[in-house]
Every structure is written in structure tokens, then in C-alpha cells.
PDB file of C-alpha atoms and ligand atoms in Angstrom:
ATOM      1  CA  MET A  68      -1.716  -1.733  -0.869  1.00  0.00           C
ATOM      2  CA  LYS A  69       0.530   1.365  -0.933  1.00  0.00           C
ATOM      3  CA  LEU A  70       0.839   3.580   2.008  1.00  0.00           C
ATOM      4  CA  ALA A  71       1.207   7.282   0.854  1.00  0.00           C
ATOM      5  CA  ILE A  72       1.671  10.562   2.936  1.00  0.00           C
ATOM      6  CA  TYR A  73       0.213  13.567   2.067  1.00  0.00           C
ATOM      7  CA  PRO A  74       2.380  16.555   3.699  1.00  0.00           C
ATOM      8  CA  GLY A  75       1.399  20.092   4.276  1.00  0.00           C
ATOM      9  CA  THR A  76       1.042  23.079   6.344  1.00  0.00           C
ATOM     10  CA  PHE A  77      -2.700  22.812   6.570  1.00  0.00           C
ATOM     11  CA  ASP A  78      -3.096  26.242   8.309  1.00  0.00           C
ATOM     12  CA  PRO A  79      -5.961  25.443   7.963  1.00  0.00           C
ATOM     13  CA  VAL A  80      -7.107  22.563   5.795  1.00  0.00           C
ATOM     14  CA  THR A  81      -9.678  23.531   3.123  1.00  0.00           C
ATOM     15  CA  ASN A  82     -11.825  21.965   0.705  1.00  0.00           C
ATOM     16  CA  GLY A  83      -9.335  21.941  -2.062  1.00  0.00           C
ATOM     17  CA  HIS A  84      -6.782  20.009   0.704  1.00  0.00           C
ATOM     18  CA  LEU A  85      -9.938  17.519   1.300  1.00  0.00           C
ATOM     19  CA  ASP A  86     -10.811  17.196  -2.925  1.00  0.00           C
ATOM     20  CA  ILE A  87      -6.951  16.190  -2.946  1.00  0.00           C
ATOM     21  CA  LEU A  88      -7.391  13.808  -0.384  1.00  0.00           C
ATOM     22  CA  LYS A  89     -10.477  11.904  -1.222  1.00  0.00           C
ATOM     23  CA  ARG A  90      -8.864  11.344  -4.601  1.00  0.00           C
ATOM     24  CA  ALA A  91      -5.877  10.004  -3.030  1.00  0.00           C
ATOM     25  CA  ALA A  92      -7.688   7.676  -0.288  1.00  0.00           C
ATOM     26  CA  SER A  93      -9.456   6.296  -3.381  1.00  0.00           C
ATOM     27  CA  VAL A  94      -6.454   5.099  -5.216  1.00  0.00           C
ATOM     28  CA  PHE A  95      -3.971   4.357  -1.934  1.00  0.00           C
ATOM     29  CA  GLY A  96      -4.284   1.529   0.703  1.00  0.00           C
ATOM     30  CA  THR A  97      -3.505   4.018   3.468  1.00  0.00           C
ATOM     31  CA  VAL A  98      -2.860   7.715   3.424  1.00  0.00           C
ATOM     32  CA  TYR A  99      -1.337   9.711   6.290  1.00  0.00           C
ATOM     33  CA  ILE A 100      -1.914  13.253   6.506  1.00  0.00           C
ATOM     34  CA  ALA A 101       1.363  14.817   7.917  1.00  0.00           C
ATOM     35  CA  VAL A 102       1.052  18.164   9.391  1.00  0.00           C
ATOM     36  CA  ALA A 103       4.273  19.898   9.084  1.00  0.00           C
ATOM     37  CA  GLN A 104       5.980  21.527  12.038  1.00  0.00           C
ATOM     38  CA  ASN A 105       9.192  23.018  11.214  1.00  0.00           C
ATOM     39  CA  MET A 106       7.846  25.555   8.971  1.00  0.00           C
ATOM     40  CA  HIS A 107       9.260  29.061   8.115  1.00  0.00           C
ATOM     41  CA  LYS A 108       5.420  29.987   8.097  1.00  0.00           C
ATOM     42  CA  ASN A 109       4.307  31.401  11.341  1.00  0.00           C
ATOM     43  CA  PRO A 110       1.003  29.440  11.361  1.00  0.00           C
ATOM     44  CA  LEU A 111      -2.059  30.972  12.693  1.00  0.00           C
ATOM     45  CA  PHE A 112      -3.258  27.251  14.419  1.00  0.00           C
ATOM     46  CA  THR A 113      -1.001  25.050  16.604  1.00  0.00           C
ATOM     47  CA  THR A 114      -0.212  21.941  15.209  1.00  0.00           C
ATOM     48  CA  GLU A 115      -3.013  20.316  17.589  1.00  0.00           C
ATOM     49  CA  GLU A 116      -5.406  22.689  16.399  1.00  0.00           C
ATOM     50  CA  ARG A 117      -4.611  22.061  12.874  1.00  0.00           C
ATOM     51  CA  ILE A 118      -4.578  17.997  13.635  1.00  0.00           C
ATOM     52  CA  ALA A 119      -8.230  18.234  15.547  1.00  0.00           C
ATOM     53  CA  MET A 120      -9.626  20.159  12.696  1.00  0.00           C
ATOM     54  CA  ILE A 121      -8.410  17.391  10.015  1.00  0.00           C
ATOM     55  CA  GLN A 122      -9.623  14.746  12.167  1.00  0.00           C
ATOM     56  CA  ASN A 123     -13.079  16.099  12.362  1.00  0.00           C
ATOM     57  CA  CYS A 124     -13.199  16.646   8.420  1.00  0.00           C
ATOM     58  CA  THR A 125     -11.951  13.072   7.611  1.00  0.00           C
ATOM     59  CA  SER A 126     -13.555  10.874   9.978  1.00  0.00           C
ATOM     60  CA  GLN A 127     -15.276   9.081   6.855  1.00  0.00           C
ATOM     61  CA  TYR A 128     -12.366   7.857   5.658  1.00  0.00           C
ATOM     62  CA  PRO A 129     -11.361   4.442   7.024  1.00  0.00           C
ATOM     63  CA  ASN A 130      -7.871   4.491   5.303  1.00  0.00           C
ATOM     64  CA  VAL A 131      -6.714   8.051   6.364  1.00  0.00           C
ATOM     65  CA  LYS A 132      -4.773   8.423   9.809  1.00  0.00           C
ATOM     66  CA  ILE A 133      -3.365  11.995  10.907  1.00  0.00           C
ATOM     67  CA  ASP A 134       0.118  12.429  12.061  1.00  0.00           C
ATOM     68  CA  HIS A 135       2.533  15.101  12.464  1.00  0.00           C
ATOM     69  CA  PHE A 136       6.398  15.442  11.444  1.00  0.00           C
ATOM     70  CA  LYS A 137       9.486  17.369  11.882  1.00  0.00           C
ATOM     71  CA  GLY A 138      12.272  17.794   9.482  1.00  0.00           C
ATOM     72  CA  LEU A 139      12.405  16.010   5.847  1.00  0.00           C
ATOM     73  CA  ALA A 140       9.164  14.474   4.452  1.00  0.00           C
ATOM     74  CA  VAL A 141      11.070  11.739   2.889  1.00  0.00           C
ATOM     75  CA  GLU A 142      12.714  10.516   6.181  1.00  0.00           C
ATOM     76  CA  TYR A 143       8.990  10.664   7.526  1.00  0.00           C
ATOM     77  CA  ALA A 144       7.595   8.498   4.720  1.00  0.00           C
ATOM     78  CA  GLN A 145      10.530   6.000   5.229  1.00  0.00           C
ATOM     79  CA  LYS A 146       9.632   5.976   8.761  1.00  0.00           C
ATOM     80  CA  VAL A 147       5.946   5.159   8.423  1.00  0.00           C
ATOM     81  CA  GLY A 148       6.965   2.679   5.638  1.00  0.00           C
ATOM     82  CA  ALA A 149       5.237   5.104   2.687  1.00  0.00           C
ATOM     83  CA  SER A 150       6.603   4.688  -0.644  1.00  0.00           C
ATOM     84  CA  VAL A 151       4.396   7.644  -2.182  1.00  0.00           C
ATOM     85  CA  ILE A 152       4.575  11.528  -1.316  1.00  0.00           C
ATOM     86  CA  ILE A 153       1.078  12.947  -2.318  1.00  0.00           C
ATOM     87  CA  ARG A 154       1.079  16.503  -3.692  1.00  0.00           C
ATOM     88  CA  GLY A 155      -1.566  18.939  -5.129  1.00  0.00           C
ATOM     89  CA  LEU A 156      -1.132  20.563  -8.406  1.00  0.00           C
ATOM     90  CA  ARG A 157      -3.633  23.423  -8.612  1.00  0.00           C
ATOM     91  CA  ALA A 158      -2.234  25.234 -11.644  1.00  0.00           C
ATOM     92  CA  ILE A 159       0.715  25.667 -13.839  1.00  0.00           C
ATOM     93  CA  SER A 160       2.246  28.278 -11.326  1.00  0.00           C
ATOM     94  CA  ASP A 161       2.831  25.213  -8.665  1.00  0.00           C
ATOM     95  CA  PHE A 162       4.622  22.939 -11.080  1.00  0.00           C
ATOM     96  CA  ASP A 163       8.185  24.803 -10.709  1.00  0.00           C
ATOM     97  CA  TYR A 164       8.271  24.672  -6.969  1.00  0.00           C
ATOM     98  CA  GLU A 165       6.820  20.994  -7.047  1.00  0.00           C
ATOM     99  CA  PHE A 166       9.267  19.968  -9.685  1.00  0.00           C
ATOM    100  CA  GLN A 167      11.942  21.012  -7.555  1.00  0.00           C
ATOM    101  CA  MET A 168      10.866  19.125  -4.398  1.00  0.00           C
ATOM    102  CA  ALA A 169       9.541  15.978  -6.179  1.00  0.00           C
ATOM    103  CA  LEU A 170      13.123  15.688  -8.023  1.00  0.00           C
ATOM    104  CA  MET A 171      15.089  16.606  -4.441  1.00  0.00           C
ATOM    105  CA  ASN A 172      13.092  14.137  -2.470  1.00  0.00           C
ATOM    106  CA  ARG A 173      13.537  11.678  -4.888  1.00  0.00           C
ATOM    107  CA  HIS A 174      17.507  12.396  -5.000  1.00  0.00           C
ATOM    108  CA  MET A 175      17.294  11.924  -1.474  1.00  0.00           C
ATOM    109  CA  ASN A 176      15.263   8.828  -1.690  1.00  0.00           C
ATOM    110  CA  ASP A 177      14.718   6.820  -4.703  1.00  0.00           C
ATOM    111  CA  ASN A 178      12.517   4.781  -3.273  1.00  0.00           C
ATOM    112  CA  ILE A 179       9.833   7.234  -2.469  1.00  0.00           C
ATOM    113  CA  ASP A 180       7.709   8.619  -5.384  1.00  0.00           C
ATOM    114  CA  THR A 181       5.689  11.772  -5.365  1.00  0.00           C
ATOM    115  CA  VAL A 182       2.233  11.377  -6.971  1.00  0.00           C
ATOM    116  CA  PHE A 183       0.187  14.432  -8.050  1.00  0.00           C
ATOM    117  CA  PHE A 184      -3.417  15.031  -8.042  1.00  0.00           C
ATOM    118  CA  MET A 185      -5.536  17.900  -9.286  1.00  0.00           C
ATOM    119  CA  PRO A 186      -8.307  19.530  -7.304  1.00  0.00           C
ATOM    120  CA  HIS A 187     -11.723  20.126  -8.757  1.00  0.00           C
ATOM    121  CA  GLU A 188     -11.324  23.250 -10.653  1.00  0.00           C
ATOM    122  CA  ASP A 189     -13.510  25.168  -8.075  1.00  0.00           C
ATOM    123  CA  TYR A 190     -10.601  25.075  -5.693  1.00  0.00           C
ATOM    124  CA  THR A 191      -7.483  25.799  -8.116  1.00  0.00           C
ATOM    125  CA  TYR A 192      -7.533  29.405  -6.810  1.00  0.00           C
ATOM    126  CA  LEU A 193      -7.795  28.544  -3.293  1.00  0.00           C
ATOM    127  CA  SER A 194      -4.963  28.535  -0.336  1.00  0.00           C
ATOM    128  CA  SER A 195      -4.891  28.106   3.176  1.00  0.00           C
ATOM    129  CA  SER A 196      -3.570  32.213   3.324  1.00  0.00           C
ATOM    130  CA  THR A 197      -6.413  33.639   1.301  1.00  0.00           C
ATOM    131  CA  VAL A 198      -8.937  31.975   3.364  1.00  0.00           C
ATOM    132  CA  ARG A 199      -7.090  33.399   6.396  1.00  0.00           C
ATOM    133  CA  GLU A 200      -7.317  36.794   4.767  1.00  0.00           C
ATOM    134  CA  ILE A 201     -11.198  36.433   3.738  1.00  0.00           C
ATOM    135  CA  VAL A 202     -11.951  35.904   7.281  1.00  0.00           C
ATOM    136  CA  ARG A 203      -9.700  38.401   8.818  1.00  0.00           C
ATOM    137  CA  PHE A 204     -11.755  41.376   7.042  1.00  0.00           C
ATOM    138  CA  GLY A 205     -14.911  39.770   7.696  1.00  0.00           C
ATOM    139  CA  GLY A 206     -15.780  37.874   4.098  1.00  0.00           C
ATOM    140  CA  ASN A 207     -17.630  34.770   4.026  1.00  0.00           C
ATOM    141  CA  VAL A 208     -15.493  31.064   3.312  1.00  0.00           C
ATOM    142  CA  SER A 209     -18.200  28.782   3.653  1.00  0.00           C
ATOM    143  CA  GLU A 210     -17.439  27.507   0.180  1.00  0.00           C
ATOM    144  CA  PHE A 211     -13.955  27.076   0.937  1.00  0.00           C
ATOM    145  CA  VAL A 212     -13.480  25.464   4.420  1.00  0.00           C
ATOM    146  CA  PRO A 213     -15.806  23.003   6.119  1.00  0.00           C
ATOM    147  CA  GLY A 214     -18.024  24.690   8.729  1.00  0.00           C
ATOM    148  CA  ILE A 215     -15.894  23.605  11.515  1.00  0.00           C
ATOM    149  CA  VAL A 216     -12.944  25.137   9.982  1.00  0.00           C
ATOM    150  CA  LYS A 217     -14.962  28.499   9.416  1.00  0.00           C
ATOM    151  CA  ASN A 218     -15.906  28.772  12.963  1.00  0.00           C
ATOM    152  CA  GLU A 219     -12.219  28.257  14.213  1.00  0.00           C
ATOM    153  CA  LEU A 220     -11.055  30.834  12.071  1.00  0.00           C
ATOM    154  CA  ILE A 221     -13.513  33.183  13.232  1.00  0.00           C
ATOM    155  CA  ARG A 222     -12.862  32.418  16.859  1.00  0.00           C
ATOM    156  CA  LYS A 223      -9.206  32.410  16.621  1.00  0.00           C
ATOM    157  CA  LEU A 224      -8.800  35.565  14.077  1.00  0.00           C
ATOM    158  CA  ARG A 225     -11.601  37.768  16.186  1.00  0.00           C
ATOM    159  CA  SER A 226      -9.903  36.775  19.748  1.00  0.00           C
ATOM    160  CA  ASN A 227      -6.623  37.945  18.341  1.00  0.00           C
ATOM    161  CA  GLU A 228      -8.011  41.423  17.367  1.00  0.00           C
TER     162      GLU A 228
HETATM  163  N1  COA B 553      -6.235  23.300  -2.116  1.00  0.00           N
HETATM  164  C1  COA B 553      -5.995  24.266  -1.210  1.00  0.00           C
HETATM  165  N2  COA B 553      -4.958  24.972  -1.041  1.00  0.00           N
HETATM  166  C2  COA B 553      -3.947  24.493  -1.250  1.00  0.00           C
HETATM  167  C3  COA B 553      -3.926  23.311  -1.887  1.00  0.00           C
HETATM  168  C4  COA B 553      -5.249  22.522  -2.362  1.00  0.00           C
HETATM  169  N3  COA B 553      -5.522  21.365  -2.776  1.00  0.00           N
HETATM  170  N4  COA B 553      -2.673  22.350  -2.199  1.00  0.00           N
HETATM  171  C5  COA B 553      -2.019  23.518  -1.751  1.00  0.00           C
HETATM  172  N5  COA B 553      -2.551  24.470  -1.002  1.00  0.00           N
HETATM  173  C6  COA B 553      -1.936  25.945  -0.308  1.00  0.00           C
HETATM  174  C7  COA B 553      -1.835  25.448   0.827  1.00  0.00           C
HETATM  175  O1  COA B 553      -2.524  25.879   1.828  1.00  0.00           O
HETATM  176  C8  COA B 553      -0.819  26.638   1.187  1.00  0.00           C
HETATM  177  O2  COA B 553      -1.156  27.611   1.591  1.00  0.00           O
HETATM  178  P1  COA B 553      -0.623  28.993   2.135  1.00  0.00           P
HETATM  179  O3  COA B 553       0.642  29.075   1.387  1.00  0.00           O
HETATM  180  O4  COA B 553      -1.510  30.326   2.099  1.00  0.00           O
HETATM  181  O5  COA B 553      -0.311  28.403   3.698  1.00  0.00           O
HETATM  182  C9  COA B 553       0.084  26.677  -0.431  1.00  0.00           C
HETATM  183  O6  COA B 553      -1.033  26.194  -1.132  1.00  0.00           O
HETATM  184  C10 COA B 553       1.462  25.889  -0.568  1.00  0.00           C
HETATM  185  O7  COA B 553       0.747  24.615  -0.368  1.00  0.00           O
HETATM  186  P2  COA B 553       2.176  23.583   0.082  1.00  0.00           P
HETATM  187  O8  COA B 553       3.135  23.696  -1.313  1.00  0.00           O
HETATM  188  O9  COA B 553       1.512  22.265   0.233  1.00  0.00           O
HETATM  189  O10 COA B 553       2.898  23.898   1.035  1.00  0.00           O
HETATM  190  P3  COA B 553       2.876  23.634   2.390  1.00  0.00           P
HETATM  191  O11 COA B 553       3.526  24.604   3.190  1.00  0.00           O
HETATM  192  O12 COA B 553       1.596  23.099   3.062  1.00  0.00           O
HETATM  193  O13 COA B 553       3.692  22.291   2.617  1.00  0.00           O
HETATM  194  C11 COA B 553       5.582  21.081   2.795  1.00  0.00           C
HETATM  195  C12 COA B 553       4.983  22.103   2.059  1.00  0.00           C
HETATM  196  C13 COA B 553       5.380  20.988   4.410  1.00  0.00           C
HETATM  197  C14 COA B 553       5.028  19.897   2.464  1.00  0.00           C
HETATM  198  C15 COA B 553       7.390  20.806   2.542  1.00  0.00           C
HETATM  199  O14 COA B 553       7.703  22.014   2.658  1.00  0.00           O
HETATM  200  C16 COA B 553       8.116  20.046   3.369  1.00  0.00           C
HETATM  201  O15 COA B 553       7.785  18.799   2.701  1.00  0.00           O
HETATM  202  N6  COA B 553       8.260  20.210   4.100  1.00  0.00           N
HETATM  203  C17 COA B 553       9.406  19.363   5.101  1.00  0.00           C
HETATM  204  C18 COA B 553      10.461  19.616   4.670  1.00  0.00           C
HETATM  205  C19 COA B 553      11.244  18.820   3.487  1.00  0.00           C
HETATM  206  O16 COA B 553      11.166  17.737   3.321  1.00  0.00           O
HETATM  207  N7  COA B 553      11.513  19.564   2.157  1.00  0.00           N
HETATM  208  C20 COA B 553      11.732  19.418   1.244  1.00  0.00           C
HETATM  209  C21 COA B 553      13.094  19.334   0.893  1.00  0.00           C
HETATM  210  S1  COA B 553      13.320  18.967  -1.032  1.00  0.00           S
END
């Protein structure tokens, strides 16, 4: 059975990410959620916090493992023996960036393919930064993130005030 990685910042994980994960976990033998550490982004949550939230929301999947990585996604994939990188395509606006990244990753390692999943249409306009912004200004994100993530967002953003 094929091993796949699902890399991302997951700051924090949303129902959109979990929707992609559910689809990927039903197709691949093992899926590693790979939390990226070396981002230009300045994450709200530490790597450990992001991993803990993902662990809490994915315990129902016996074939999903959570890890973190620094550096190139293809190098991490090779290190864990994965031949697939999973990415989500929410809208046509994701395509250019994803196309470039998939081709560049394939250029770096032709043994690793990128496989795209489309999230449920309810999540096509969702992103981690939108969720953070809604919470920051007191809005309700219950339909976009699991309860534990919502609570962590409130705790983190209120303690920063
Ligand atoms: N549901 C909800 N939100 C989603 C989503 C989904 N299904 N898919 C993507 N998003 C959101 C993310 O939360 C993120 O939101 P944010 O910008 O508000 O934080 C945004 O869409 C972009 O997501 P994504 O494209 O997955 O970027 P990312 O920053 O999470 O991850 C990496 C990008 C880490 C996978 C990529 O930069 C990488 O592989 N880096 C390692 C270095 C490398 O190998 N680079 C490639 C060289 S070609």
C-alpha cells in the first residue's frame, strides 16, 4: 500500500484540511501529516501546538501519522519512504501555485508524484488565516474548525490582547 505525505503549515488545522485528509486516508495505505517548520509565515501556534491539535482531531484514522519537517517536502517524503505528496485544490486560484510546486517537486524527485484532492464545496473559501481573523475579531468559527481548535484559537488570541 502506498505511503503519502500531506504537508502544510496547519496554523491551525481546519475542517477543510480534515476533509482532504479523510479522502486521502481512504485512498492511501498510510498518510503522514507533515507540519512544516521552516515557513516564511510567522505561525500563531508552535509546531508542538499544531501537532497536538491535529492529533486530537485525527485519532479515528489508524493509518494517519503526524510528524513535522524542515526543508524540502520531497526530501522529507523520501526520508519516510513516501511516493506521493497530497495537496488540496480549493479553487482555480490555487492552481498556478500548486502546478508550479508540483512540477518543481517532480523535477527534484521524479519518483514522487503530487496527488490533488478537492475539498467539500463548503470549504473552498476556507483558510487558516481567515479563521484566525474571524476569531481575532470575535466571530464564530464553529462550522470551520473542530471544537478543540476553536478553543485554542480563543485562548491564544485573547491571551495576546
Ligand atoms: N482547507 C482549508 N484551508 C486550506 C486548505 C483546505 N483544504 N488547503 C489549503 N488551505 C489554506 C492553508 O490553511 C493556508 O492558509 P493560510 O495561508 O491562511 O495559512 C493556505 O491555504 C495555503 O495553504 P498551503 O498552500 O497548503 O500552504 P501552506 O503554507 O500550508 O503549506 C507547504 C505549504 C509547507 C506545503 C510548502 O510550502 C512546502 O512544501 N514547503 C517546504 C519547502 C518546499 O519543499 N517547497 C517547495 C519547493 S518547490
